[in-house]
Structures are given as structure tokens and as C-alpha cells.
């Protein structure tokens, strides 16, 4: 039997990094072969199993990604935009599948992934869960069925540590709503209302971000009309849903050619 695909996790000590390490180590379809943290982090040089409060697992946390990527078939990366750009170059050099969960990337940063995607597959999504990816499709469908007399608002809530807003998921849902309406999100997006904003513009898609406590991730797409409202909702209660999705993407990517993919591809939900 051939060896299971080897996976490196970047941002090993992070909320998602630790969840990914747990899920990969429990899996009988993949092996954890590397764990990366930023230079100077206290975990560098320690066994990642022990750093997480358990027994040694034989994987030492390193701040030298290329060396680790060279031994891997996939890199799962939930870190920060600048780090992700660097990891994209190195994963491409190692011809490893790069699964990107990092959110908050600007359009310019996303464009910089293209050269890397010419050498190896990149799977990127603002949300790796099955539920949210299905919700994007429902959102597109409902937005297409309703006219501008229904105002669309995307309302998201996350824990107090989250650094970007709107969330990557909220932007995915906003894109899906805009697509359903046949408009470009950048032309109708309404973010950060404050003060005398004037009345709502017909056709706008609004974004609201709540931050507090330990909320894992909650997203409502509100379609508000005269006398009725439709609310499509996803509530994440466990980060394992994102980690399982990311692992699924890493395995799915093993026989794919270079290029950029998303979770709709991985889950086989793409329609023309
Ligand atoms: N797409 C999805 O399904 C999901 C995406 N996310 C996104 O994942 C990202 C991380 O989220 P959390 O784990 O909650 O954050 P976190 O702050 O707990 O973890 C980030 C980790 O990345 C590490 N890091 C930063 N720069 C680095 C570098 N240059 N080299 C190596 N490690 C580096 C940090 O030291 C930290 O351990 C965020 O952008 C978040 O929005 C989170 C959950 C689900
Ligand atoms: O930072 C988080 O925690 C999450 N980030 C992703 C996002 O920005 O949508 C996905 C999930 O909601 C959790």
C-alpha cells in the first residue's frame, strides 16, 4: 500500500492550526508531516503533540517552511494574508497542494496567488464547511428569485479575536447574492454604516459585523421586504467543520492539475 498523503499545517499554535493538527492526526487518510509557526514563536523547536498539551507525536514545530513543504503532498494554511502569500510561493516550489483558509486578503493579494497556481493546485475558500457552501447556493437562488424590493443584508458574528471584517464567509454570501441578482458586489456593497448615512439605496447589499466572546461563526442572509422577511442562517458551533473541510480539500487536490479551486469544486456543487 502506498503511503498516505503527508500534510503540513501552518500557524500550528492558532485556533485553526491546533484543530487541523487534531483532525489530521485522527484521520486514517492522511499523515501530519510538518507544523509551522512564525520565527520567535515559543512553539518553534518543540514537539507539536507536547506543545498542544499531549504526548510527543514526532513532528517538531519549525519556522523553515520550505524544508517542511518539500516532504509534503499538501499544506493547510489558516494564518494571515502576508504569510499566506509567502506560503503560496513555497508550496508551489514544492509542488504541494495549498489549501488556503486565511481570510481578509485584499484583491491585490488574491491576484498575487496566480503565479503560484501555475505550478500546483490552490484551493481557497473563506469558509470550508459543507453548510456554508450549500448556503451560498441557496443565497444565489433566493436573490435571483426576489427583486430589489427585498433588501439584502449579510449579518455575521464572530469571537472577539477576529481581526478582519466583513468575514470571508460574509463576502462569499454577498458575492452569491450579487451573482443571483446579476450585479457586481463591488457596485452595490454597503459596509460600515455610521452617522447620517441617508436612506438605504435600493439594490444595495449591506454588511454588519458583530464581534464578541467565543462565537465560532454565525451568518444570516436577510432578505427584508414589505410585510415579510426571509432569513437564511448558518451557525458554526465547532471549528472541526472547517478543519474537516480543509482536509477534504487537501485530499481532493492530490490528483488535480495546477490552478485555483474553491470548496464548491471540492464538494462537487458547481453548476454552469
Ligand atoms: N476558511 C475557513 O473555513 C476559516 C478561516 N479562518 C481564517 O483562518 C485564519 C486564522 O484564524 P485563527 O486560527 O482563528 O487565528 P489565530 O490567530 O488563532 O492563528 C493564526 C496563526 O497563524 C500564525 N502565523 C501568523 N503569521 C505566520 C507566519 N508568517 N508563519 C507562520 N505562522 C504564522 C500565528 O502565529 C497564529 O498561530 C483567519 O484568517 C480566519 O479568518 C478561520 C476559520 C475557518
Ligand atoms: O476567523 C474565524 O474564526 C472565522 N473565519 C472565517 C470567515 O472569515 O468567515 C470562517 C469562519 O466564520 C470562522
PDB file of C-alpha atoms and ligand atoms in Angstrom:
ATOM      1  CA  UNK A   1       0.000   0.000   0.000  1.00  0.00           C
ATOM      2  CA  UNK A   2       1.355   3.463  -0.879  1.00  0.00           C
ATOM      3  CA  UNK A   3       1.967   5.997   1.890  1.00  0.00           C
ATOM      4  CA  UNK A   4      -0.846   8.322   2.960  1.00  0.00           C
ATOM      5  CA  UNK A   5      -0.541  11.938   1.747  1.00  0.00           C
ATOM      6  CA  UNK A   6       1.695  13.967   4.059  1.00  0.00           C
ATOM      7  CA  UNK A   7       0.282  17.264   5.279  1.00  0.00           C
ATOM      8  CA  UNK A   8       1.945  20.338   6.774  1.00  0.00           C
ATOM      9  CA  UNK A   9      -0.082  22.743   8.923  1.00  0.00           C
ATOM     10  CA  UNK A  10       0.987  26.391   9.073  1.00  0.00           C
ATOM     11  CA  UNK A  11       0.066  28.586  12.035  1.00  0.00           C
ATOM     12  CA  UNK A  12       0.248  25.445  14.178  1.00  0.00           C
ATOM     13  CA  UNK A  13      -0.464  27.141  17.505  1.00  0.00           C
ATOM     14  CA  UNK A  14      -3.509  29.073  16.250  1.00  0.00           C
ATOM     15  CA  UNK A  15      -7.162  28.246  16.902  1.00  0.00           C
ATOM     16  CA  UNK A  16      -7.460  26.607  13.486  1.00  0.00           C
ATOM     17  CA  UNK A  17      -3.875  25.271  13.447  1.00  0.00           C
ATOM     18  CA  UNK A  18      -4.475  23.182  16.564  1.00  0.00           C
ATOM     19  CA  UNK A  19      -7.861  21.960  15.308  1.00  0.00           C
ATOM     20  CA  UNK A  20      -6.303  20.924  11.983  1.00  0.00           C
ATOM     21  CA  UNK A  21      -3.491  19.044  13.698  1.00  0.00           C
ATOM     22  CA  UNK A  22      -6.028  17.159  15.805  1.00  0.00           C
ATOM     23  CA  UNK A  23      -8.208  16.271  12.801  1.00  0.00           C
ATOM     24  CA  UNK A  24      -5.240  15.156  10.639  1.00  0.00           C
ATOM     25  CA  UNK A  25      -3.779  13.030  13.422  1.00  0.00           C
ATOM     26  CA  UNK A  26      -7.171  11.340  13.904  1.00  0.00           C
ATOM     27  CA  UNK A  27      -7.581  10.703  10.172  1.00  0.00           C
ATOM     28  CA  UNK A  28      -6.758   7.365   8.563  1.00  0.00           C
ATOM     29  CA  UNK A  29      -6.435   9.072   5.164  1.00  0.00           C
ATOM     30  CA  UNK A  30      -3.542  11.479   5.811  1.00  0.00           C
ATOM     31  CA  UNK A  31      -0.375  11.901   7.894  1.00  0.00           C
ATOM     32  CA  UNK A  32       0.830  15.014   9.700  1.00  0.00           C
ATOM     33  CA  UNK A  33       4.396  15.595   8.460  1.00  0.00           C
ATOM     34  CA  UNK A  34       5.054  19.185   9.473  1.00  0.00           C
ATOM     35  CA  UNK A  35       3.951  22.079  11.676  1.00  0.00           C
ATOM     36  CA  UNK A  36       4.991  25.675  11.019  1.00  0.00           C
ATOM     37  CA  UNK A  37       4.997  28.703  13.273  1.00  0.00           C
ATOM     38  CA  UNK A  38       6.449  32.164  12.834  1.00  0.00           C
ATOM     39  CA  UNK A  39      10.080  32.774  13.825  1.00  0.00           C
ATOM     40  CA  UNK A  40      10.430  33.602  17.510  1.00  0.00           C
ATOM     41  CA  UNK A  41       7.224  31.774  18.497  1.00  0.00           C
ATOM     42  CA  UNK A  42       7.658  29.728  21.691  1.00  0.00           C
ATOM     43  CA  UNK A  43       6.432  26.537  19.984  1.00  0.00           C
ATOM     44  CA  UNK A  44       9.306  26.508  17.439  1.00  0.00           C
ATOM     45  CA  UNK A  45      11.630  23.591  18.275  1.00  0.00           C
ATOM     46  CA  UNK A  46       9.013  21.775  20.398  1.00  0.00           C
ATOM     47  CA  UNK A  47       7.157  18.574  19.501  1.00  0.00           C
ATOM     48  CA  UNK A  48       3.715  19.762  18.369  1.00  0.00           C
ATOM     49  CA  UNK A  49       1.883  16.995  20.284  1.00  0.00           C
ATOM     50  CA  UNK A  50       3.526  18.105  23.514  1.00  0.00           C
ATOM     51  CA  UNK A  51       3.066  21.829  22.740  1.00  0.00           C
ATOM     52  CA  UNK A  52      -0.657  21.104  22.432  1.00  0.00           C
ATOM     53  CA  UNK A  53      -0.653  19.568  25.891  1.00  0.00           C
ATOM     54  CA  UNK A  54      -0.482  15.877  24.918  1.00  0.00           C
ATOM     55  CA  UNK A  55       2.191  13.274  24.196  1.00  0.00           C
ATOM     56  CA  UNK A  56       5.024  13.685  21.676  1.00  0.00           C
ATOM     57  CA  UNK A  57       3.973  12.825  18.118  1.00  0.00           C
ATOM     58  CA  UNK A  58       7.339  13.082  16.347  1.00  0.00           C
ATOM     59  CA  UNK A  59       6.602  16.346  14.486  1.00  0.00           C
ATOM     60  CA  UNK A  60       8.772  19.266  15.584  1.00  0.00           C
ATOM     61  CA  UNK A  61       7.398  22.776  15.019  1.00  0.00           C
ATOM     62  CA  UNK A  62       9.650  24.683  12.639  1.00  0.00           C
ATOM     63  CA  UNK A  63       9.966  28.193  11.203  1.00  0.00           C
ATOM     64  CA  UNK A  64      11.509  26.854   7.979  1.00  0.00           C
ATOM     65  CA  UNK A  65       8.507  26.200   5.733  1.00  0.00           C
ATOM     66  CA  UNK A  66      10.283  25.211   2.502  1.00  0.00           C
ATOM     67  CA  UNK A  67      12.133  22.344   4.168  1.00  0.00           C
ATOM     68  CA  UNK A  68       8.842  21.054   5.612  1.00  0.00           C
ATOM     69  CA  UNK A  69       6.827  21.595   2.415  1.00  0.00           C
ATOM     70  CA  UNK A  70       9.390  19.606   0.393  1.00  0.00           C
ATOM     71  CA  UNK A  71       8.381  16.482   2.349  1.00  0.00           C
ATOM     72  CA  UNK A  72       4.625  17.075   1.963  1.00  0.00           C
ATOM     73  CA  UNK A  73       1.866  16.498  -0.566  1.00  0.00           C
ATOM     74  CA  UNK A  74      -0.303  19.314   0.867  1.00  0.00           C
ATOM     75  CA  UNK A  75      -0.057  22.445   3.004  1.00  0.00           C
ATOM     76  CA  UNK A  76      -3.076  23.589   5.005  1.00  0.00           C
ATOM     77  CA  UNK A  77      -2.826  27.251   5.800  1.00  0.00           C
ATOM     78  CA  UNK A  78      -5.058  29.281   8.124  1.00  0.00           C
ATOM     79  CA  UNK A  79      -2.767  32.165   9.088  1.00  0.00           C
ATOM     80  CA  UNK A  80      -2.703  35.781   7.864  1.00  0.00           C
ATOM     81  CA  UNK A  81      -2.662  37.358   4.370  1.00  0.00           C
ATOM     82  CA  UNK A  82       1.054  38.229   4.065  1.00  0.00           C
ATOM     83  CA  UNK A  83       2.120  34.858   5.473  1.00  0.00           C
ATOM     84  CA  UNK A  84      -0.236  33.066   3.070  1.00  0.00           C
ATOM     85  CA  UNK A  85       1.326  34.833   0.063  1.00  0.00           C
ATOM     86  CA  UNK A  86       4.762  33.633   1.140  1.00  0.00           C
ATOM     87  CA  UNK A  87       3.478  30.088   1.740  1.00  0.00           C
ATOM     88  CA  UNK A  88       1.848  30.067  -1.713  1.00  0.00           C
ATOM     89  CA  UNK A  89       5.240  30.628  -3.389  1.00  0.00           C
ATOM     90  CA  UNK A  90       6.896  27.914  -1.307  1.00  0.00           C
ATOM     91  CA  UNK A  91       4.075  25.373  -1.721  1.00  0.00           C
ATOM     92  CA  UNK A  92       4.250  25.922  -5.487  1.00  0.00           C
ATOM     93  CA  UNK A  93       8.014  25.340  -5.397  1.00  0.00           C
ATOM     94  CA  UNK A  94       7.398  22.068  -3.548  1.00  0.00           C
ATOM     95  CA  UNK A  95       4.510  21.202  -5.948  1.00  0.00           C
ATOM     96  CA  UNK A  96       2.267  20.673  -2.922  1.00  0.00           C
ATOM     97  CA  UNK A  97      -1.493  21.353  -2.883  1.00  0.00           C
ATOM     98  CA  UNK A  98      -2.019  24.625  -0.982  1.00  0.00           C
ATOM     99  CA  UNK A  99      -5.313  24.794   0.919  1.00  0.00           C
ATOM    100  CA  UNK A 100      -5.927  28.399   1.974  1.00  0.00           C
ATOM    101  CA  UNK A 101      -8.447  29.205   4.700  1.00  0.00           C
ATOM    102  CA  UNK A 102      -6.929  32.596   5.524  1.00  0.00           C
ATOM    103  CA  UNK A 103      -9.427  35.461   5.161  1.00  0.00           C
ATOM    104  CA  UNK A 104      -9.000  39.231   4.944  1.00  0.00           C
ATOM    105  CA  UNK A 105      -6.911  39.102   1.752  1.00  0.00           C
ATOM    106  CA  UNK A 106      -7.231  42.175  -0.482  1.00  0.00           C
ATOM    107  CA  UNK A 107      -7.970  41.828  -4.210  1.00  0.00           C
ATOM    108  CA  UNK A 108      -4.317  42.723  -4.889  1.00  0.00           C
ATOM    109  CA  UNK A 109      -3.140  39.961  -2.568  1.00  0.00           C
ATOM    110  CA  UNK A 110      -5.503  37.435  -4.146  1.00  0.00           C
ATOM    111  CA  UNK A 111      -4.157  38.363  -7.603  1.00  0.00           C
ATOM    112  CA  UNK A 112      -0.636  37.554  -6.364  1.00  0.00           C
ATOM    113  CA  UNK A 113      -1.639  33.888  -5.892  1.00  0.00           C
ATOM    114  CA  UNK A 114      -1.919  33.407  -9.663  1.00  0.00           C
ATOM    115  CA  UNK A 115       1.792  32.701 -10.390  1.00  0.00           C
ATOM    116  CA  UNK A 116       1.830  30.015  -7.678  1.00  0.00           C
ATOM    117  CA  UNK A 117      -1.330  28.418  -9.098  1.00  0.00           C
ATOM    118  CA  UNK A 118       0.501  27.855 -12.385  1.00  0.00           C
ATOM    119  CA  UNK A 119       2.679  25.243 -10.659  1.00  0.00           C
ATOM    120  CA  UNK A 120       0.367  23.477  -8.191  1.00  0.00           C
ATOM    121  CA  UNK A 121      -3.299  23.407  -7.164  1.00  0.00           C
ATOM    122  CA  UNK A 122      -4.554  26.065  -4.744  1.00  0.00           C
ATOM    123  CA  UNK A 123      -7.903  25.524  -3.008  1.00  0.00           C
ATOM    124  CA  UNK A 124      -9.082  28.724  -1.315  1.00  0.00           C
ATOM    125  CA  UNK A 125     -12.368  29.473   0.438  1.00  0.00           C
ATOM    126  CA  UNK A 126     -13.490  31.921   3.103  1.00  0.00           C
ATOM    127  CA  UNK A 127     -15.356  29.039   4.669  1.00  0.00           C
ATOM    128  CA  UNK A 128     -14.514  25.344   4.286  1.00  0.00           C
ATOM    129  CA  UNK A 129     -17.722  23.934   5.801  1.00  0.00           C
ATOM    130  CA  UNK A 130     -20.274  21.994   3.799  1.00  0.00           C
ATOM    131  CA  UNK A 131     -23.116  24.007   5.349  1.00  0.00           C
ATOM    132  CA  UNK A 132     -21.857  27.434   4.335  1.00  0.00           C
ATOM    133  CA  UNK A 133     -21.005  26.329   0.807  1.00  0.00           C
ATOM    134  CA  UNK A 134     -24.555  24.999   0.416  1.00  0.00           C
ATOM    135  CA  UNK A 135     -25.854  28.263   1.868  1.00  0.00           C
ATOM    136  CA  UNK A 136     -24.057  30.247  -0.857  1.00  0.00           C
ATOM    137  CA  UNK A 137     -26.080  28.315  -3.420  1.00  0.00           C
ATOM    138  CA  UNK A 138     -29.369  28.915  -1.609  1.00  0.00           C
ATOM    139  CA  UNK A 139     -28.483  32.599  -1.302  1.00  0.00           C
ATOM    140  CA  UNK A 140     -27.859  32.877  -5.044  1.00  0.00           C
ATOM    141  CA  UNK A 141     -31.174  31.125  -5.752  1.00  0.00           C
ATOM    142  CA  UNK A 142     -33.248  33.299  -3.391  1.00  0.00           C
ATOM    143  CA  UNK A 143     -31.568  36.516  -4.597  1.00  0.00           C
ATOM    144  CA  UNK A 144     -32.325  35.538  -8.199  1.00  0.00           C
ATOM    145  CA  UNK A 145     -35.980  34.871  -7.362  1.00  0.00           C
ATOM    146  CA  UNK A 146     -36.608  38.127  -5.471  1.00  0.00           C
ATOM    147  CA  UNK A 147     -36.458  41.636  -6.882  1.00  0.00           C
ATOM    148  CA  UNK A 148     -34.907  44.793  -5.451  1.00  0.00           C
ATOM    149  CA  UNK A 149     -37.999  45.294  -3.285  1.00  0.00           C
ATOM    150  CA  UNK A 150     -36.261  42.851  -0.935  1.00  0.00           C
ATOM    151  CA  UNK A 151     -33.255  44.475   0.768  1.00  0.00           C
ATOM    152  CA  UNK A 152     -30.321  42.107   1.313  1.00  0.00           C
ATOM    153  CA  UNK A 153     -28.198  42.327   4.459  1.00  0.00           C
ATOM    154  CA  UNK A 154     -25.448  39.903   5.459  1.00  0.00           C
ATOM    155  CA  UNK A 155     -25.061  39.804   9.232  1.00  0.00           C
ATOM    156  CA  UNK A 156     -22.111  37.940  10.735  1.00  0.00           C
ATOM    157  CA  UNK A 157     -20.936  37.328  14.299  1.00  0.00           C
ATOM    158  CA  UNK A 158     -17.511  36.091  15.442  1.00  0.00           C
ATOM    159  CA  UNK A 159     -15.302  35.823  18.538  1.00  0.00           C
ATOM    160  CA  UNK A 160     -13.529  38.844  19.985  1.00  0.00           C
ATOM    161  CA  UNK A 161     -10.124  37.862  18.492  1.00  0.00           C
ATOM    162  CA  UNK A 162     -11.139  38.038  14.836  1.00  0.00           C
ATOM    163  CA  UNK A 163      -9.091  40.685  13.015  1.00  0.00           C
ATOM    164  CA  UNK A 164     -10.899  41.064   9.668  1.00  0.00           C
ATOM    165  CA  UNK A 165     -14.393  42.294   8.756  1.00  0.00           C
ATOM    166  CA  UNK A 166     -16.609  41.533   6.995  1.00  0.00           C
ATOM    167  CA  UNK A 167     -15.748  37.869   7.450  1.00  0.00           C
ATOM    168  CA  UNK A 168     -14.610  35.824   4.452  1.00  0.00           C
ATOM    169  CA  UNK A 169     -17.893  33.938   4.687  1.00  0.00           C
ATOM    170  CA  UNK A 170     -19.959  37.132   4.656  1.00  0.00           C
ATOM    171  CA  UNK A 171     -18.148  38.183   1.480  1.00  0.00           C
ATOM    172  CA  UNK A 172     -18.823  34.758  -0.106  1.00  0.00           C
ATOM    173  CA  UNK A 173     -22.528  35.136   0.735  1.00  0.00           C
ATOM    174  CA  UNK A 174     -22.562  38.728  -0.543  1.00  0.00           C
ATOM    175  CA  UNK A 175     -20.923  37.594  -3.805  1.00  0.00           C
ATOM    176  CA  UNK A 176     -23.520  34.840  -4.172  1.00  0.00           C
ATOM    177  CA  UNK A 177     -26.390  37.307  -3.596  1.00  0.00           C
ATOM    178  CA  UNK A 178     -24.896  39.750  -6.116  1.00  0.00           C
ATOM    179  CA  UNK A 179     -24.441  36.946  -8.644  1.00  0.00           C
ATOM    180  CA  UNK A 180     -28.079  35.928  -8.169  1.00  0.00           C
ATOM    181  CA  UNK A 181     -29.111  39.495  -8.895  1.00  0.00           C
ATOM    182  CA  UNK A 182     -26.772  39.726 -11.883  1.00  0.00           C
ATOM    183  CA  UNK A 183     -24.742  42.623 -10.446  1.00  0.00           C
ATOM    184  CA  UNK A 184     -21.126  43.069  -9.295  1.00  0.00           C
ATOM    185  CA  UNK A 185     -20.808  43.103  -5.497  1.00  0.00           C
ATOM    186  CA  UNK A 186     -18.323  45.998  -5.596  1.00  0.00           C
ATOM    187  CA  UNK A 187     -21.011  48.193  -7.208  1.00  0.00           C
ATOM    188  CA  UNK A 188     -23.674  47.538  -4.553  1.00  0.00           C
ATOM    189  CA  UNK A 189     -21.750  46.729  -1.389  1.00  0.00           C
ATOM    190  CA  UNK A 190     -22.636  48.885   1.657  1.00  0.00           C
ATOM    191  CA  UNK A 191     -20.138  48.453   4.509  1.00  0.00           C
ATOM    192  CA  UNK A 192     -19.559  50.276   7.789  1.00  0.00           C
ATOM    193  CA  UNK A 193     -22.647  52.477   8.200  1.00  0.00           C
ATOM    194  CA  UNK A 194     -22.177  55.225  10.786  1.00  0.00           C
ATOM    195  CA  UNK A 195     -23.728  58.658  11.333  1.00  0.00           C
ATOM    196  CA  UNK A 196     -26.236  60.308   8.966  1.00  0.00           C
ATOM    197  CA  UNK A 197     -25.969  57.712   6.244  1.00  0.00           C
ATOM    198  CA  UNK A 198     -29.101  58.661   4.322  1.00  0.00           C
ATOM    199  CA  UNK A 199     -31.790  56.133   3.467  1.00  0.00           C
ATOM    200  CA  UNK A 200     -30.857  52.732   2.182  1.00  0.00           C
ATOM    201  CA  UNK A 201     -30.191  52.630  -1.572  1.00  0.00           C
ATOM    202  CA  UNK A 202     -32.390  50.119  -3.452  1.00  0.00           C
ATOM    203  CA  UNK A 203     -30.294  47.189  -4.630  1.00  0.00           C
ATOM    204  CA  UNK A 204     -27.512  47.633  -2.074  1.00  0.00           C
ATOM    205  CA  UNK A 205     -26.158  44.592  -0.250  1.00  0.00           C
ATOM    206  CA  UNK A 206     -25.331  45.591   3.319  1.00  0.00           C
ATOM    207  CA  UNK A 207     -22.816  44.029   5.719  1.00  0.00           C
ATOM    208  CA  UNK A 208     -22.977  44.049   9.506  1.00  0.00           C
ATOM    209  CA  UNK A 209     -20.231  42.593  11.742  1.00  0.00           C
ATOM    210  CA  UNK A 210     -20.699  41.624  15.395  1.00  0.00           C
ATOM    211  CA  UNK A 211     -17.606  40.727  17.493  1.00  0.00           C
ATOM    212  CA  UNK A 212     -17.733  39.191  20.963  1.00  0.00           C
ATOM    213  CA  UNK A 213     -16.774  36.391  23.324  1.00  0.00           C
ATOM    214  CA  UNK A 214     -16.113  32.970  21.866  1.00  0.00           C
ATOM    215  CA  UNK A 215     -18.631  32.945  18.976  1.00  0.00           C
ATOM    216  CA  UNK A 216     -17.249  30.436  16.443  1.00  0.00           C
ATOM    217  CA  UNK A 217     -19.053  31.924  13.417  1.00  0.00           C
ATOM    218  CA  UNK A 218     -22.673  32.815  12.632  1.00  0.00           C
ATOM    219  CA  UNK A 219     -24.035  34.138   9.344  1.00  0.00           C
ATOM    220  CA  UNK A 220     -27.502  35.380   8.399  1.00  0.00           C
ATOM    221  CA  UNK A 221     -28.537  36.460   4.935  1.00  0.00           C
ATOM    222  CA  UNK A 222     -31.594  38.640   5.441  1.00  0.00           C
ATOM    223  CA  UNK A 223     -33.994  39.402   2.617  1.00  0.00           C
ATOM    224  CA  UNK A 224     -36.228  42.144   4.054  1.00  0.00           C
ATOM    225  CA  UNK A 225     -39.356  43.106   2.124  1.00  0.00           C
ATOM    226  CA  UNK A 226     -42.601  44.928   2.928  1.00  0.00           C
ATOM    227  CA  UNK A 227     -44.579  42.759   5.348  1.00  0.00           C
ATOM    228  CA  UNK A 228     -42.234  39.734   5.241  1.00  0.00           C
ATOM    229  CA  UNK A 229     -38.624  38.664   5.725  1.00  0.00           C
ATOM    230  CA  UNK A 230     -36.629  35.597   4.715  1.00  0.00           C
ATOM    231  CA  UNK A 231     -33.555  34.709   6.760  1.00  0.00           C
ATOM    232  CA  UNK A 232     -31.020  32.099   5.621  1.00  0.00           C
ATOM    233  CA  UNK A 233     -28.781  31.171   8.552  1.00  0.00           C
ATOM    234  CA  UNK A 234     -25.665  29.127   9.250  1.00  0.00           C
ATOM    235  CA  UNK A 235     -24.363  28.639  12.768  1.00  0.00           C
ATOM    236  CA  UNK A 236     -20.968  27.045  13.370  1.00  0.00           C
ATOM    237  CA  UNK A 237     -20.556  25.638  16.869  1.00  0.00           C
ATOM    238  CA  UNK A 238     -17.303  23.707  16.345  1.00  0.00           C
ATOM    239  CA  UNK A 239     -14.180  24.660  14.341  1.00  0.00           C
ATOM    240  CA  UNK A 240     -13.829  20.981  13.395  1.00  0.00           C
ATOM    241  CA  UNK A 241     -16.224  21.639  10.468  1.00  0.00           C
ATOM    242  CA  UNK A 242     -13.647  23.970   8.887  1.00  0.00           C
ATOM    243  CA  UNK A 243     -10.748  21.600   9.572  1.00  0.00           C
ATOM    244  CA  UNK A 244     -12.567  18.592   8.125  1.00  0.00           C
ATOM    245  CA  UNK A 245     -13.392  20.622   5.011  1.00  0.00           C
ATOM    246  CA  UNK A 246      -9.766  21.704   4.649  1.00  0.00           C
ATOM    247  CA  UNK A 247      -8.509  18.130   4.973  1.00  0.00           C
ATOM    248  CA  UNK A 248     -11.068  17.017   2.393  1.00  0.00           C
ATOM    249  CA  UNK A 249      -9.759  19.753   0.059  1.00  0.00           C
ATOM    250  CA  UNK A 250      -6.144  18.653   0.585  1.00  0.00           C
ATOM    251  CA  UNK A 251      -7.018  15.053  -0.352  1.00  0.00           C
ATOM    252  CA  UNK A 252      -9.238  16.111  -3.269  1.00  0.00           C
ATOM    253  CA  UNK A 253      -6.372  18.182  -4.675  1.00  0.00           C
ATOM    254  CA  UNK A 254      -3.962  15.230  -4.874  1.00  0.00           C
ATOM    255  CA  UNK A 255      -4.879  14.312  -8.456  1.00  0.00           C
ATOM    256  CA  UNK A 256      -5.671  17.834  -9.700  1.00  0.00           C
ATOM    257  CA  UNK A 257      -3.537  19.902 -12.036  1.00  0.00           C
ATOM    258  CA  UNK A 258      -2.239  23.392 -11.260  1.00  0.00           C
ATOM    259  CA  UNK A 259      -4.947  26.061 -10.935  1.00  0.00           C
ATOM    260  CA  UNK A 260      -7.224  27.819  -8.476  1.00  0.00           C
ATOM    261  CA  UNK A 261     -10.156  25.938  -6.983  1.00  0.00           C
ATOM    262  CA  UNK A 262     -12.690  26.502  -4.212  1.00  0.00           C
ATOM    263  CA  UNK A 263     -14.859  24.369  -1.938  1.00  0.00           C
ATOM    264  CA  UNK A 264     -17.671  24.318  -4.494  1.00  0.00           C
ATOM    265  CA  UNK A 265     -15.250  22.350  -6.719  1.00  0.00           C
ATOM    266  CA  UNK A 266     -14.193  20.104  -3.850  1.00  0.00           C
ATOM    267  CA  UNK A 267     -17.780  19.352  -2.828  1.00  0.00           C
ATOM    268  CA  UNK A 268     -18.888  18.824  -6.427  1.00  0.00           C
ATOM    269  CA  UNK A 269     -21.535  21.554  -6.176  1.00  0.00           C
ATOM    270  CA  UNK A 270     -20.503  23.536  -9.279  1.00  0.00           C
ATOM    271  CA  UNK A 271     -23.382  24.313 -11.675  1.00  0.00           C
ATOM    272  CA  UNK A 272     -22.958  26.116 -15.004  1.00  0.00           C
TER     273      UNK A 272
HETATM  274  N1  LIG B   1     -11.860  29.404   5.628  1.00  0.00           N
HETATM  275  C1  LIG B   1     -12.356  28.923   6.767  1.00  0.00           C
HETATM  276  O1  LIG B   1     -13.159  27.968   6.808  1.00  0.00           O
HETATM  277  C2  LIG B   1     -11.885  29.543   8.053  1.00  0.00           C
HETATM  278  C3  LIG B   1     -10.989  30.561   8.007  1.00  0.00           C
HETATM  279  N2  LIG B   1     -10.455  31.071   9.159  1.00  0.00           N
HETATM  280  C4  LIG B   1      -9.417  32.070   8.979  1.00  0.00           C
HETATM  281  O2  LIG B   1      -8.162  31.488   9.325  1.00  0.00           O
HETATM  282  C5  LIG B   1      -7.273  32.478   9.793  1.00  0.00           C
HETATM  283  C6  LIG B   1      -6.687  32.068  11.137  1.00  0.00           C
HETATM  284  O3  LIG B   1      -7.711  32.032  12.109  1.00  0.00           O
HETATM  285  P1  LIG B   1      -7.401  31.598  13.615  1.00  0.00           P
HETATM  286  O4  LIG B   1      -6.805  30.241  13.651  1.00  0.00           O
HETATM  287  O5  LIG B   1      -8.636  31.873  14.376  1.00  0.00           O
HETATM  288  O6  LIG B   1      -6.297  32.690  14.006  1.00  0.00           O
HETATM  289  P2  LIG B   1      -5.130  32.583  15.090  1.00  0.00           P
HETATM  290  O7  LIG B   1      -4.657  33.980  15.299  1.00  0.00           O
HETATM  291  O8  LIG B   1      -5.571  31.771  16.247  1.00  0.00           O
HETATM  292  O9  LIG B   1      -3.993  31.756  14.315  1.00  0.00           O
HETATM  293  C7  LIG B   1      -3.168  32.249  13.317  1.00  0.00           C
HETATM  294  C8  LIG B   1      -1.827  31.570  13.460  1.00  0.00           C
HETATM  295  O10 LIG B   1      -1.003  31.901  12.346  1.00  0.00           O
HETATM  296  C9  LIG B   1       0.298  32.110  12.826  1.00  0.00           C
HETATM  297  N3  LIG B   1       1.072  32.901  11.872  1.00  0.00           N
HETATM  298  C10 LIG B   1       0.909  34.199  11.527  1.00  0.00           C
HETATM  299  N4  LIG B   1       1.873  34.567  10.664  1.00  0.00           N
HETATM  300  C11 LIG B   1       2.662  33.472  10.461  1.00  0.00           C
HETATM  301  C12 LIG B   1       3.827  33.221   9.681  1.00  0.00           C
HETATM  302  N5  LIG B   1       4.386  34.168   8.945  1.00  0.00           N
HETATM  303  N6  LIG B   1       4.367  31.984   9.729  1.00  0.00           N
HETATM  304  C13 LIG B   1       3.799  31.002  10.477  1.00  0.00           C
HETATM  305  N7  LIG B   1       2.716  31.179  11.241  1.00  0.00           N
HETATM  306  C14 LIG B   1       2.149  32.407  11.226  1.00  0.00           C
HETATM  307  C15 LIG B   1       0.107  32.814  14.179  1.00  0.00           C
HETATM  308  O11 LIG B   1       1.279  32.751  14.980  1.00  0.00           O
HETATM  309  C16 LIG B   1      -1.062  32.029  14.730  1.00  0.00           C
HETATM  310  O12 LIG B   1      -0.622  30.883  15.436  1.00  0.00           O
HETATM  311  C17 LIG B   1      -8.085  33.779   9.816  1.00  0.00           C
HETATM  312  O13 LIG B   1      -7.860  34.486   8.625  1.00  0.00           O
HETATM  313  C18 LIG B   1      -9.522  33.275   9.863  1.00  0.00           C
HETATM  314  O14 LIG B   1     -10.465  34.196   9.387  1.00  0.00           O
HETATM  315  C19 LIG B   1     -10.813  30.611  10.381  1.00  0.00           C
HETATM  316  C20 LIG B   1     -11.732  29.607  10.494  1.00  0.00           C
HETATM  317  C21 LIG B   1     -12.363  28.997   9.336  1.00  0.00           C
HETATM  318  O1  LIG B   2     -11.953  33.919  11.969  1.00  0.00           O
HETATM  319  C1  LIG B   2     -12.767  32.975  12.148  1.00  0.00           C
HETATM  320  O2  LIG B   2     -12.910  32.434  13.253  1.00  0.00           O
HETATM  321  C2  LIG B   2     -13.562  32.512  11.005  1.00  0.00           C
HETATM  322  N1  LIG B   2     -13.259  32.979   9.833  1.00  0.00           N
HETATM  323  C3  LIG B   2     -13.871  32.639   8.599  1.00  0.00           C
HETATM  324  C4  LIG B   2     -14.503  33.867   7.999  1.00  0.00           C
HETATM  325  O3  LIG B   2     -13.863  34.936   7.990  1.00  0.00           O
HETATM  326  O4  LIG B   2     -15.629  33.784   7.515  1.00  0.00           O
HETATM  327  C5  LIG B   2     -14.769  31.441   8.680  1.00  0.00           C
HETATM  328  C6  LIG B   2     -15.480  31.249   9.974  1.00  0.00           C
HETATM  329  O5  LIG B   2     -16.630  32.023  10.005  1.00  0.00           O
HETATM  330  C7  LIG B   2     -14.599  31.478  11.195  1.00  0.00           C
END
